[in-house]
GROMACS .gro file of C-alpha atoms in nm:
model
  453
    1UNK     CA    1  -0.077  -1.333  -0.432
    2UNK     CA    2  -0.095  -1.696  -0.338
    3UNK     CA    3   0.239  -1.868  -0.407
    4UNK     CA    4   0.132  -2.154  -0.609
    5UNK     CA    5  -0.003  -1.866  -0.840
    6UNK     CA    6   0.439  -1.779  -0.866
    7UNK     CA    7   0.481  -2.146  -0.926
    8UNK     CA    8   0.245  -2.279  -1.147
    9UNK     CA    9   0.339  -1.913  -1.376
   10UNK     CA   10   0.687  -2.035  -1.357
   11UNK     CA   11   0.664  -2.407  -1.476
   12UNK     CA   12   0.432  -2.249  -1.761
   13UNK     CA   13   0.660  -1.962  -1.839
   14UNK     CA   14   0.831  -1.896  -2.183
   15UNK     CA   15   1.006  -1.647  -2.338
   16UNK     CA   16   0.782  -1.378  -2.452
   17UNK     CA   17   0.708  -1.248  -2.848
   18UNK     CA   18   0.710  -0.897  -2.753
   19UNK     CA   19   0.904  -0.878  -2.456
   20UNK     CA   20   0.963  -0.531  -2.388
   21UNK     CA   21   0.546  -0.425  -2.450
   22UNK     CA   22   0.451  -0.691  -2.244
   23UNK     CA   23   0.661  -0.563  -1.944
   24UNK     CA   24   0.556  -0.205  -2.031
   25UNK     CA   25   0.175  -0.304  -2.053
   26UNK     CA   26   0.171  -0.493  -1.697
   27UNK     CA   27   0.432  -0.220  -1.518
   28UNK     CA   28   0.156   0.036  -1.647
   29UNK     CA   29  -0.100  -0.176  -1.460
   30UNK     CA   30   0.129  -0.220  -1.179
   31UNK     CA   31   0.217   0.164  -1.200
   32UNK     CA   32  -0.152   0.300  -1.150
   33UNK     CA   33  -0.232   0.064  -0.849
   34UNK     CA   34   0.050   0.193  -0.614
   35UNK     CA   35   0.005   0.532  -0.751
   36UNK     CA   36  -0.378   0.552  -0.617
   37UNK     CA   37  -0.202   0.418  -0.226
   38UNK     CA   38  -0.071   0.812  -0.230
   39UNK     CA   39  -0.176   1.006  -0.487
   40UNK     CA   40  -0.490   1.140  -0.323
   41UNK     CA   41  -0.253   1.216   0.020
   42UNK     CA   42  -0.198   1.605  -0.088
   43UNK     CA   43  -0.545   1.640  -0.201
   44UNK     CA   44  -0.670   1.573   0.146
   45UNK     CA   45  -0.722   1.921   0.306
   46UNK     CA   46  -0.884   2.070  -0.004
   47UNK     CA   47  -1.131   1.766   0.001
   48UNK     CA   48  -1.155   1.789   0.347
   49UNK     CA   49  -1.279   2.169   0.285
   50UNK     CA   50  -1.490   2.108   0.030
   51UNK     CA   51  -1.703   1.778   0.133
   52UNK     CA   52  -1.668   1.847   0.499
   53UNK     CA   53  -1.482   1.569   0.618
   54UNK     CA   54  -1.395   1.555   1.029
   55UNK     CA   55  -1.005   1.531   1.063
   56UNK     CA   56  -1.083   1.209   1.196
   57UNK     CA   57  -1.214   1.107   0.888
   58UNK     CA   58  -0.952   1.164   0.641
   59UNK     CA   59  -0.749   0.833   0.734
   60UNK     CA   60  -1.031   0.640   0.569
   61UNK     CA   61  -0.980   0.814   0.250
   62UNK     CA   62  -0.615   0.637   0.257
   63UNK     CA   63  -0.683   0.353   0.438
   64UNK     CA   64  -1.002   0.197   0.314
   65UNK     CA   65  -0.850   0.159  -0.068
   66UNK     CA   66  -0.521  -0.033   0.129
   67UNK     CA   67  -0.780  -0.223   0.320
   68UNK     CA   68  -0.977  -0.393   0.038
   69UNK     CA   69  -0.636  -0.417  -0.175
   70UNK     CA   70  -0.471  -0.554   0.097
   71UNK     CA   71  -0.726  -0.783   0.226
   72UNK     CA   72  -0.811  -0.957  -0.105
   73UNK     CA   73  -0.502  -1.002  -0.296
   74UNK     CA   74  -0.493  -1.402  -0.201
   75UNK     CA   75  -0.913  -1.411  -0.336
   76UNK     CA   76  -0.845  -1.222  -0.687
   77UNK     CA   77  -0.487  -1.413  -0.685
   78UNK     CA   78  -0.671  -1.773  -0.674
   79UNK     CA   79  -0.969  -1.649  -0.893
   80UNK     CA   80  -0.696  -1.544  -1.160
   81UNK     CA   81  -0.555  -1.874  -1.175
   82UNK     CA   82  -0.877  -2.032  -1.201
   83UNK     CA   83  -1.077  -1.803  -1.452
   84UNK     CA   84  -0.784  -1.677  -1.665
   85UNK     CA   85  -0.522  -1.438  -1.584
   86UNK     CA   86  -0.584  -1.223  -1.830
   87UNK     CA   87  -0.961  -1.187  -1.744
   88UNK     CA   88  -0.921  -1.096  -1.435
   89UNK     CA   89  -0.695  -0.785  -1.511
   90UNK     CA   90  -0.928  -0.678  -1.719
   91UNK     CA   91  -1.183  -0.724  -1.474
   92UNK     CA   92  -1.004  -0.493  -1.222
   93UNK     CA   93  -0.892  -0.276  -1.445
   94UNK     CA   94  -1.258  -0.199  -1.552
   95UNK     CA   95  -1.365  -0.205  -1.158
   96UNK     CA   96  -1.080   0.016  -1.139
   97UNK     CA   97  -1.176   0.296  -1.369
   98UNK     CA   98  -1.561   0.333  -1.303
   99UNK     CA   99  -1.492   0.327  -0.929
  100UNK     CA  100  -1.226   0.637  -1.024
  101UNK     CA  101  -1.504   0.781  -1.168
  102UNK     CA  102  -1.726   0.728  -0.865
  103UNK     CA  103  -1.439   0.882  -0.650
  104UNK     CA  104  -1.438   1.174  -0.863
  105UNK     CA  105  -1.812   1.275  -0.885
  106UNK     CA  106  -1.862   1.213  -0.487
  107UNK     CA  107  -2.070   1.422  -0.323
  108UNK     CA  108  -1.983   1.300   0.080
  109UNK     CA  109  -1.774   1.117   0.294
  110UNK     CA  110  -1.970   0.815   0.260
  111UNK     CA  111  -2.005   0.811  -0.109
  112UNK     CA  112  -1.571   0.899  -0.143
  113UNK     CA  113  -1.519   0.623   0.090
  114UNK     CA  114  -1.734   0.374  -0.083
  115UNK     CA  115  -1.589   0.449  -0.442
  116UNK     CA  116  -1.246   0.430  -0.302
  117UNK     CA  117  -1.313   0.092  -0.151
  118UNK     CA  118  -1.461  -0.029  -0.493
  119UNK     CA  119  -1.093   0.114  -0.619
  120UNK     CA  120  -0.925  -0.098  -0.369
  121UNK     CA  121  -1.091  -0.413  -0.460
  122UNK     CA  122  -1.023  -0.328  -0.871
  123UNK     CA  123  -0.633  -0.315  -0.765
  124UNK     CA  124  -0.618  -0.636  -0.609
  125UNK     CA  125  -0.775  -0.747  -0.950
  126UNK     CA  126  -0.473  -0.604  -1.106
  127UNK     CA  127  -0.180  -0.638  -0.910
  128UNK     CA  128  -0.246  -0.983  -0.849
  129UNK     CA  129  -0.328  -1.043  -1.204
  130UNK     CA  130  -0.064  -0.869  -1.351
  131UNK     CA  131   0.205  -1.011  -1.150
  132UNK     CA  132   0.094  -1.358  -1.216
  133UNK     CA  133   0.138  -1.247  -1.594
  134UNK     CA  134   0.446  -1.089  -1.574
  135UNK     CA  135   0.596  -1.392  -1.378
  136UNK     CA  136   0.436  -1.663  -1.627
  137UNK     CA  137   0.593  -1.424  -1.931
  138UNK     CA  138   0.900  -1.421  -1.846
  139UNK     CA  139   1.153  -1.739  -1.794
  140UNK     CA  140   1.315  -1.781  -1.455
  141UNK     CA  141   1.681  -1.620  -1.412
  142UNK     CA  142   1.794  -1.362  -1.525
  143UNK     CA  143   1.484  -1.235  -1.802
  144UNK     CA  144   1.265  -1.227  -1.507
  145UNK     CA  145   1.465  -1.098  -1.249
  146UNK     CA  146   1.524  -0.829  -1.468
  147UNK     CA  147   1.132  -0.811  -1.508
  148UNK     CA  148   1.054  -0.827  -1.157
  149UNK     CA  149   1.312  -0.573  -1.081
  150UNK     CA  150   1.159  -0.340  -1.282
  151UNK     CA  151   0.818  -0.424  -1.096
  152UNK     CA  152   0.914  -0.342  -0.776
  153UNK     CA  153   1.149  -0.049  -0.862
  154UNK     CA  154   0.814   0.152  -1.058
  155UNK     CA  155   0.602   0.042  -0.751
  156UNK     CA  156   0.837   0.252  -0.537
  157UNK     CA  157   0.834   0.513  -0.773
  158UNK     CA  158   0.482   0.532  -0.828
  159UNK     CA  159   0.405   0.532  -0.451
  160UNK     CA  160   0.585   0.880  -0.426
  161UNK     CA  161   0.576   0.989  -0.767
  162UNK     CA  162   0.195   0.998  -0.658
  163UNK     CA  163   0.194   1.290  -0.425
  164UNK     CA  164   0.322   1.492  -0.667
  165UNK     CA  165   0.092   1.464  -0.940
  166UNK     CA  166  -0.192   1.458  -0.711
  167UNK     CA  167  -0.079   1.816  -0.584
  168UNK     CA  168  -0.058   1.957  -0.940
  169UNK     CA  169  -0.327   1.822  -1.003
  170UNK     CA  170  -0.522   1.980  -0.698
  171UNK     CA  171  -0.409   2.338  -0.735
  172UNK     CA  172  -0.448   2.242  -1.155
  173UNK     CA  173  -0.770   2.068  -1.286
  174UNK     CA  174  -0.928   2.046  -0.919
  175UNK     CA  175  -0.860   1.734  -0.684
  176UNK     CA  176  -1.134   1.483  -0.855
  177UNK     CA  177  -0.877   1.469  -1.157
  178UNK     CA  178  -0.681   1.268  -0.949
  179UNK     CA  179  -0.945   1.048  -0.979
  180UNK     CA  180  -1.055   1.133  -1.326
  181UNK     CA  181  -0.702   1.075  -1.489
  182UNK     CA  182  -0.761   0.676  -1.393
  183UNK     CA  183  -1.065   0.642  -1.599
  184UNK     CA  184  -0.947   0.625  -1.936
  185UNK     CA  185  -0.577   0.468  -1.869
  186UNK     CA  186  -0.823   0.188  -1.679
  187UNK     CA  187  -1.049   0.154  -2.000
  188UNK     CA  188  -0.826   0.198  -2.259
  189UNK     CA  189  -0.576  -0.052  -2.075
  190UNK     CA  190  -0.862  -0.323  -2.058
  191UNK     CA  191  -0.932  -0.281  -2.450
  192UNK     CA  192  -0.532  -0.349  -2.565
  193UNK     CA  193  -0.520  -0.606  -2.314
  194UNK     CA  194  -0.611  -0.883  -2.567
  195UNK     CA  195  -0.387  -0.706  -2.818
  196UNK     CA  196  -0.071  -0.757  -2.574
  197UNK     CA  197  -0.107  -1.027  -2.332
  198UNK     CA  198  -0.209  -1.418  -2.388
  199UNK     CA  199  -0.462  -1.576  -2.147
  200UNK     CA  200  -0.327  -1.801  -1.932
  201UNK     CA  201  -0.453  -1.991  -1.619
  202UNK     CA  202  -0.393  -2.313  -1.402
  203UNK     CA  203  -0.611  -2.610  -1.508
  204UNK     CA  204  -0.607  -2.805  -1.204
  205UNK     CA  205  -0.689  -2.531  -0.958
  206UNK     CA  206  -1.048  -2.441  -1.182
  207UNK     CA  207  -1.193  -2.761  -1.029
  208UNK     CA  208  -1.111  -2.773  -0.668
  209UNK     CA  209  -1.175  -2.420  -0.563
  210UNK     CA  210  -1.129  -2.337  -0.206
  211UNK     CA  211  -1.391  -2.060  -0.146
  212UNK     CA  212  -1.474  -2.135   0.233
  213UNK     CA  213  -1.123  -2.072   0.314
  214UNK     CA  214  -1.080  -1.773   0.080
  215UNK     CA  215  -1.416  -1.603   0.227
  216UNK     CA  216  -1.255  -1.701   0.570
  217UNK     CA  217  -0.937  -1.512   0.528
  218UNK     CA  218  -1.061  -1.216   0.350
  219UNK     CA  219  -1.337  -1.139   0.572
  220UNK     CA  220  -1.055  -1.177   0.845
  221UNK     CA  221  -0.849  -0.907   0.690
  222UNK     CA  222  -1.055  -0.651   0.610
  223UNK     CA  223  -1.242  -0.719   0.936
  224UNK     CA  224  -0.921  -0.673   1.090
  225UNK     CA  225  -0.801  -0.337   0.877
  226UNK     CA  226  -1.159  -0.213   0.973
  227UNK     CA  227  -1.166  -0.252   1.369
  228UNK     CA  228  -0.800  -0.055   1.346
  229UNK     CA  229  -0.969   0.213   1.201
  230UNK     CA  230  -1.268   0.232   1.417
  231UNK     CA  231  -1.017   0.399   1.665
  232UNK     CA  232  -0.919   0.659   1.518
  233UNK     CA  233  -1.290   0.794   1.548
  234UNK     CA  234  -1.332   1.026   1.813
  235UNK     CA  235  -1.733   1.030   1.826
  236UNK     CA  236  -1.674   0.789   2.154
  237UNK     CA  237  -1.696   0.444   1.982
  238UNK     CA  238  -1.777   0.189   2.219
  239UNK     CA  239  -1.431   0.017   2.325
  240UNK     CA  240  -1.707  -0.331   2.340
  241UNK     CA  241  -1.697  -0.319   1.938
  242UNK     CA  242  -1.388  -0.298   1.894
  243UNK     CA  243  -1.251  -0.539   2.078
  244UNK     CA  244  -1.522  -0.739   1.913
  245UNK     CA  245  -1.378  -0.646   1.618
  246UNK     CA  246  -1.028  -0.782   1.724
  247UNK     CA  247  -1.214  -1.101   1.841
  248UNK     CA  248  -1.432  -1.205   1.585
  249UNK     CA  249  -1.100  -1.131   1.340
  250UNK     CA  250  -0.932  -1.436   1.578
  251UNK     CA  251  -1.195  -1.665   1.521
  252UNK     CA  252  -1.208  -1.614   1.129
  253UNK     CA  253  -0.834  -1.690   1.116
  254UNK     CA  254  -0.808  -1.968   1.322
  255UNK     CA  255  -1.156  -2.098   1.110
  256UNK     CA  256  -0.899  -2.060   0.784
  257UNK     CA  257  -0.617  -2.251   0.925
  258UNK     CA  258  -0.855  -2.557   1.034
  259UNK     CA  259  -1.012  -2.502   0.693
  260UNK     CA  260  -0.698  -2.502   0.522
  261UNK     CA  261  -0.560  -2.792   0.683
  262UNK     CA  262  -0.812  -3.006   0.552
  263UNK     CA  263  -0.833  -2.848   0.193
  264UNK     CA  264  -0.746  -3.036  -0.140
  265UNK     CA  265  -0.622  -2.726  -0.279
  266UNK     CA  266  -0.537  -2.478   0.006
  267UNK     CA  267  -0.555  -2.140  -0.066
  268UNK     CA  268  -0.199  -2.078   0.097
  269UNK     CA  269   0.032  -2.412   0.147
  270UNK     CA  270   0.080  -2.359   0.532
  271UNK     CA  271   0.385  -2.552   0.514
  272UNK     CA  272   0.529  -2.206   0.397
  273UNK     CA  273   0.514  -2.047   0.710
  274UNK     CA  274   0.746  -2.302   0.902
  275UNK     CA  275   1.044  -2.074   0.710
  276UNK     CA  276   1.147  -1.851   0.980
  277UNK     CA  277   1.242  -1.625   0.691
  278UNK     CA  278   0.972  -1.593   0.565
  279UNK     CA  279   0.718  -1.513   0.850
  280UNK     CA  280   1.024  -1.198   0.935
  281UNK     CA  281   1.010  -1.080   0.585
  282UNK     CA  282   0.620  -1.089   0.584
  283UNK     CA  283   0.550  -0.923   0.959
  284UNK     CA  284   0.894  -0.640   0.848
  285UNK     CA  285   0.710  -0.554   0.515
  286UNK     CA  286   0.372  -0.518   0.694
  287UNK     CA  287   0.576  -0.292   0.899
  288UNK     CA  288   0.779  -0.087   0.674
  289UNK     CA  289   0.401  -0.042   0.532
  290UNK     CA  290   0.324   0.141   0.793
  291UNK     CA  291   0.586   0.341   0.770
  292UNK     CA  292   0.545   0.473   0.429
  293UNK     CA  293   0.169   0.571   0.467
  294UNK     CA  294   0.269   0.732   0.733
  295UNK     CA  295   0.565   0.936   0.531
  296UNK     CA  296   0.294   1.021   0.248
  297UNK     CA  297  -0.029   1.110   0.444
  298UNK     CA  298   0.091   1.285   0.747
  299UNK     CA  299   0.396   1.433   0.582
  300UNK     CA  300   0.128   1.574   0.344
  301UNK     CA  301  -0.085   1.709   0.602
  302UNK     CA  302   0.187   1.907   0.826
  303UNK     CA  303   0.312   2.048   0.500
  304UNK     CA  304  -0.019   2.236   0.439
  305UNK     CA  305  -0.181   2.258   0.765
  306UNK     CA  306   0.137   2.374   0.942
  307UNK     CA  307   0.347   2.495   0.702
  308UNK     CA  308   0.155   2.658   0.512
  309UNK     CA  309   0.273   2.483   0.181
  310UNK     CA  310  -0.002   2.510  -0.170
  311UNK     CA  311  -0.091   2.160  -0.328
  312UNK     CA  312   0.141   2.206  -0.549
  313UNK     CA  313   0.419   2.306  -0.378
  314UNK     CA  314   0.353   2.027  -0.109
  315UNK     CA  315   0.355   1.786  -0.440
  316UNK     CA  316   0.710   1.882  -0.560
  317UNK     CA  317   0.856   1.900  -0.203
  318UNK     CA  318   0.836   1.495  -0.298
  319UNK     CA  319   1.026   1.533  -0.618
  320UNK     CA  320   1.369   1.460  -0.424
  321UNK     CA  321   1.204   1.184  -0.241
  322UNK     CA  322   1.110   0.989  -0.546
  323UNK     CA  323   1.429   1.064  -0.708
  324UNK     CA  324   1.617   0.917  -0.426
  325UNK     CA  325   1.361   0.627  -0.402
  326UNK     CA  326   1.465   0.536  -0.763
  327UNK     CA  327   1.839   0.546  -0.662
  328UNK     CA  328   1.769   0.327  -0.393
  329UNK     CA  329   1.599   0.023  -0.565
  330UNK     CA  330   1.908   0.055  -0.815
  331UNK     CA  331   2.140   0.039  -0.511
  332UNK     CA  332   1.964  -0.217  -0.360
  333UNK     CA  333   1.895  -0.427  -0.686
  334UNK     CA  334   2.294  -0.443  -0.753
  335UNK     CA  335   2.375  -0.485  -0.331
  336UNK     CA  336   2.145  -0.839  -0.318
  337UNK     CA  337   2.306  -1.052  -0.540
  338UNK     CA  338   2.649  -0.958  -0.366
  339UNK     CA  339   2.573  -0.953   0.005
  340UNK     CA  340   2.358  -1.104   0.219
  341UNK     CA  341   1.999  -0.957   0.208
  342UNK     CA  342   1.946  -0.899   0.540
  343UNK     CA  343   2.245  -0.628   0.564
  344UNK     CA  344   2.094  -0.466   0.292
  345UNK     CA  345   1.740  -0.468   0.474
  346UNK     CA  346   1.892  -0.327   0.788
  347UNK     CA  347   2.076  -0.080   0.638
  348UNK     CA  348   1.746   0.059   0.434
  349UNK     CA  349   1.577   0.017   0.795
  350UNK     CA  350   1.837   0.208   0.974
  351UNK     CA  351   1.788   0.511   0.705
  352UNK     CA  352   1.420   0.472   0.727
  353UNK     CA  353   1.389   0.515   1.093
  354UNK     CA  354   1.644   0.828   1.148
  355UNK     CA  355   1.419   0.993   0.886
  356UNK     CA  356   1.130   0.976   1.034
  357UNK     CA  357   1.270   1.047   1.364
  358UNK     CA  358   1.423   1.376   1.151
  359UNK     CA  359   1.010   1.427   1.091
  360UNK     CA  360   0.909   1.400   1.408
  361UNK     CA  361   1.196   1.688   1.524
  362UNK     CA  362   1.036   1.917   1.276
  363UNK     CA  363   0.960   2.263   1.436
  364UNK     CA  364   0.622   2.423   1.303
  365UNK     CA  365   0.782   2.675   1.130
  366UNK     CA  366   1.036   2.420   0.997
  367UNK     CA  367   1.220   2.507   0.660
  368UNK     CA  368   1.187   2.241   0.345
  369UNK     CA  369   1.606   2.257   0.308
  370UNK     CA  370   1.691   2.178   0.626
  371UNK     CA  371   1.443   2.028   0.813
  372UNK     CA  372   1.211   1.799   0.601
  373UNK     CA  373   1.435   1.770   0.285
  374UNK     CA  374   1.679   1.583   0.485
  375UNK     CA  375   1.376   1.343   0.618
  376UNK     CA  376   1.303   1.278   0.274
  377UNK     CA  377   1.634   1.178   0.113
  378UNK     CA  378   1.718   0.971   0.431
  379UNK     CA  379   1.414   0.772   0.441
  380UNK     CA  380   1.367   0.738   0.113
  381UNK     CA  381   1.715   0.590   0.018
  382UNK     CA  382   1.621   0.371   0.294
  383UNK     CA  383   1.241   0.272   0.205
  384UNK     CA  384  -0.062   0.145   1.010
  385UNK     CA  385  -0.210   0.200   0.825
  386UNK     CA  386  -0.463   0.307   1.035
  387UNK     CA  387  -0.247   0.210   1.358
  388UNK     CA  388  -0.006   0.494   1.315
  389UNK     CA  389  -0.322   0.745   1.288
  390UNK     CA  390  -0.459   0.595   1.590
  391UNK     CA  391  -0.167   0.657   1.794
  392UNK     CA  392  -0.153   0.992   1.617
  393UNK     CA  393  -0.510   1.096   1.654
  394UNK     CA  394  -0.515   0.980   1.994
  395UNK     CA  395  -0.483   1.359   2.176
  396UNK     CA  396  -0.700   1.530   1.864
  397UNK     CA  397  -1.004   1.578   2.121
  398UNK     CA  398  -0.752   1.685   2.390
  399UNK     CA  399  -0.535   1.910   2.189
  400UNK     CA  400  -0.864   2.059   1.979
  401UNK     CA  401  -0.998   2.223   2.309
  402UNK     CA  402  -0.678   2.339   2.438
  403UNK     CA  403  -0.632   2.554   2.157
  404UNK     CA  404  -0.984   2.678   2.166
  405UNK     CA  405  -0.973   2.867   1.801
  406UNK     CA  406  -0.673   3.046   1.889
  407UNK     CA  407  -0.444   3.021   1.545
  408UNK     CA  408  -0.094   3.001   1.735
  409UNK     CA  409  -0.221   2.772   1.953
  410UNK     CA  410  -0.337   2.547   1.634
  411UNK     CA  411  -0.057   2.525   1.489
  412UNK     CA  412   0.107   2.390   1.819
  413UNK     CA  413  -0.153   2.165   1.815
  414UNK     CA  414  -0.136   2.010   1.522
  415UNK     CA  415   0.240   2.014   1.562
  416UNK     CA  416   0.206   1.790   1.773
  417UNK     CA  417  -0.054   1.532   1.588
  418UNK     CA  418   0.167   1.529   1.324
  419UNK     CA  419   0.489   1.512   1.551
  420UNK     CA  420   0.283   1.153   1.721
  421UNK     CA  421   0.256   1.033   1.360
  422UNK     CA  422   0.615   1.084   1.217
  423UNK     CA  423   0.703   0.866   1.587
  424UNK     CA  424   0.515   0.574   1.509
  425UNK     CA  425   0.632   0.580   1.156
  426UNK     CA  426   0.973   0.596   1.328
  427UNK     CA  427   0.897   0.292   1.554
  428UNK     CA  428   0.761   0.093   1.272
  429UNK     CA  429   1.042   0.104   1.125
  430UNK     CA  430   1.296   0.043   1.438
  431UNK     CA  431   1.043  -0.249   1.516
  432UNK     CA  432   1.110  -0.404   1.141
  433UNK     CA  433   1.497  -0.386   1.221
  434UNK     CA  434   1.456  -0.552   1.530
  435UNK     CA  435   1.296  -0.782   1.345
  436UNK     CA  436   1.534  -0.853   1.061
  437UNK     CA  437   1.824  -0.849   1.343
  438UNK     CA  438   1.661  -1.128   1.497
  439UNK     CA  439   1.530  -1.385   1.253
  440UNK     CA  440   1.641  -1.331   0.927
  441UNK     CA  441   1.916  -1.544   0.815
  442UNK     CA  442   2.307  -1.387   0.781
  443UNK     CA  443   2.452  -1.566   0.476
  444UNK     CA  444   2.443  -1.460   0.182
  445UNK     CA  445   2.107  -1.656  -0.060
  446UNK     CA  446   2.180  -1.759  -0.378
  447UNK     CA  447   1.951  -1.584  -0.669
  448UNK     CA  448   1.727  -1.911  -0.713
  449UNK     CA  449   1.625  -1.938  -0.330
  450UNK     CA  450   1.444  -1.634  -0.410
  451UNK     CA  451   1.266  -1.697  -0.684
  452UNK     CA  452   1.188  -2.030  -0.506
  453UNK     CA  453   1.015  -1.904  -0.233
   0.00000   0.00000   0.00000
């Protein structure tokens, strides 16, 4: 979300009536966003069964709802603090459950993808939203630390906790209740709303709006996310588009910076970006990103396409995962306000990479105890899009004839697809420690400089 949204929340902020339902309410909101990045990841070779999807295709089932969340948080950000906060959560939290339903009732590819993107676009609604809330709710120091903290520590959780309701759900119910189960926690969450959150909203911004800049960027973005993904198809997509793809994303951001030089009200102060911190802590979480869709929707896939593994069984094989995830944050939470952050990052780096190097040593007949449970509890104490199934998807063609319908030769195959994936997880992750080696500062950042930023 823009930063001004952080800032003009925390020179508005007070302490809050009902504290602890407020937190509960927006975490809730927070909760079923991240949940939705993996909770459809095990469901993917049932759906792929039953609505015919290419293996090709699958990725867009994952990546289009990052894409549109991902591409216009800093839009529904600015259009919360100029239309009302509260508003605009409800707004995405109503986009949120009729495009569940969508997702649920689809038919084909096209019509998953579509309702998925509609999804994405409701999330950005709400995380930005709620966020903003949360931050303006809650004072600065400790009461929102505390608040934050639990943010980010559910959004982990969520994120893994995610696969493993969506493969109970799959071998339950069916695999549309993992859409299903969002439509009435979306509607019934946009009814209470009123009942549990003020409205709240920055004055100044309502007047100066900078929508040529916010079109600019967003376009860019999911322009961007889009042209990725156009190479993971292998139905010989001509290399002219995307490159023009790459291109024409160039040209839209270097529009938005001359746009939002000259802007009143910029949509993102680009005085920010002179922090050398800052621009290493944006490009490492873009890349530890990567990383984790990689862990949920390829880990997913091997498990049942080479392994053999039910839904359901593929869903609990995360249990450890997202217990270790949990002790993690907690780690983490108490090891940042005593050391400096960036030995904490590059130790949760270091663990994050020798897991998914762990993944990409896993035979095709590997057992969960000692070859992938150790993957999970490594990289998850230490936690491309489309670019890490591009580099994976890369050989699909090549590898498909080799094995010419023979099933050992398959599973070799995909072996190997899978074995590509877990790499450039891996190397996502080593990149993102190079990264914070380089330019993130060593001393130690007092509490406020956080907040601050």
């Amino acid at each position: 979300m823009p930063v001004q949204s952080l800032r003009d929340a925390g020179r508005d902020a007070a302490a809050p009536q009902r504290p602890g339902l407020i937190l509960a309410f927006l975490c809730m909101a927070g909760f079923m966003t991240f949940l939705d990045v993996s909770i459809v990841n095990v469901a993917l070779p049932t759906i792929e069964d039953e609505l015919g999807l290419s293996q090709t295709t699958l990725p867009y089932v994952v990546t289009t709802y990052g894409m549109l969340l991902g591409g216009f948080l800093l839009l529904t950000g600015r259009l919360a603090d100029a239309f009302g906060r509260r508003r605009m959560l409800r707004t995405g939290l109503v986009l949120f459950a009729l495009a569940s339903l969508g997702a649920g009732t689809a038919q084909n590819a096209a019509m998953l993808i579509g309702a998925r993107a509609a999804q994405g676009l409701g999330a950005a609604f709400i995380a930005t939203a709620a966020l903003s809330l949360l931050t303006g709710n809650f004072t600065e120091g400790a009461a929102r630390n505390k608040a934050l903290g639990a943010w980010g520590a559910l959004s982990g959780i969520a994120a893994v906790a995610g696969v493993t309701l969506g493969g109970l759900l799959t071998d339950g119910p069916g695999w549309r209740w993992v859409f299903f189960i969002n439509v009435p926690i979306g509607l019934l969450g946009a009814l209470v709303a009123p009942l549990v959150v003020d409205e709240s909203r920055s004055p100044e911004r309502r007047a100066s709006f900078d929508v040529t800049g916010a079109v600019l960027l967003t376009a860019g973005l999911v322009l961007l996310i889009y042209s990725l993904g156009l190479t993971v198809d292998d139905s010989a997509v001509p290399l002219g588009r995307v490159w023009g793809g790459f291109a024409l994303f160039a040209l839209l951001l270097i529009g938005f910076v001359l746009v939002e030089r000259r802007a009143k009200a910029p949509l993102v102060p680009l005085e920010v970006f002179g922090r050398r911190s800052l621009r290493a802590a944006n490009v490492v979480a873009v890349l530890l990103l990567g990383t984790c869709v990689t862990l949920f929707f390829f880990a997913s896939l091997f498990m049942q396409q080479v392994l053999g593994y039910s839904p359901s069984r593929t869903g609990l094989a995360y249990v450890p995962l997202a217990v270790i995830v949990a002790v993690g944050a907690g780690v983490a939470s108490q090891l940042v306000t005593k050391v400096a952050a960036k030995a904490v990052l590059t130790a949760g780096l270091t663990l994050t990479a020798a897991g998914m190097f762990l993944l990409w040593r896993a035979p095709s007949d590997a057992a969960y105890l000692t070859d992938l449970l150790p993957a999970f509890l490594v990289s998850g104490l230490g936690l491309g899009l489309a670019v890490a199934a591009t580099y994976a998807f890369r050989r699909v063609a090549e590898l498909t004839a080799w094995a010419d319908g023979v099933p050992a030769r398959v599973t070799v195959a995909r072996t190997e697809v899978f074995h590509d994936a877990f790499l450039a997880g891996a190397c996502f992750a080593v990149a993102g420690l190079v990264l914070t080696l380089i330019l993130m500062p060593v001393g130690k950042s007092p509490a406020s400089a956080t907040v601050s930023a």
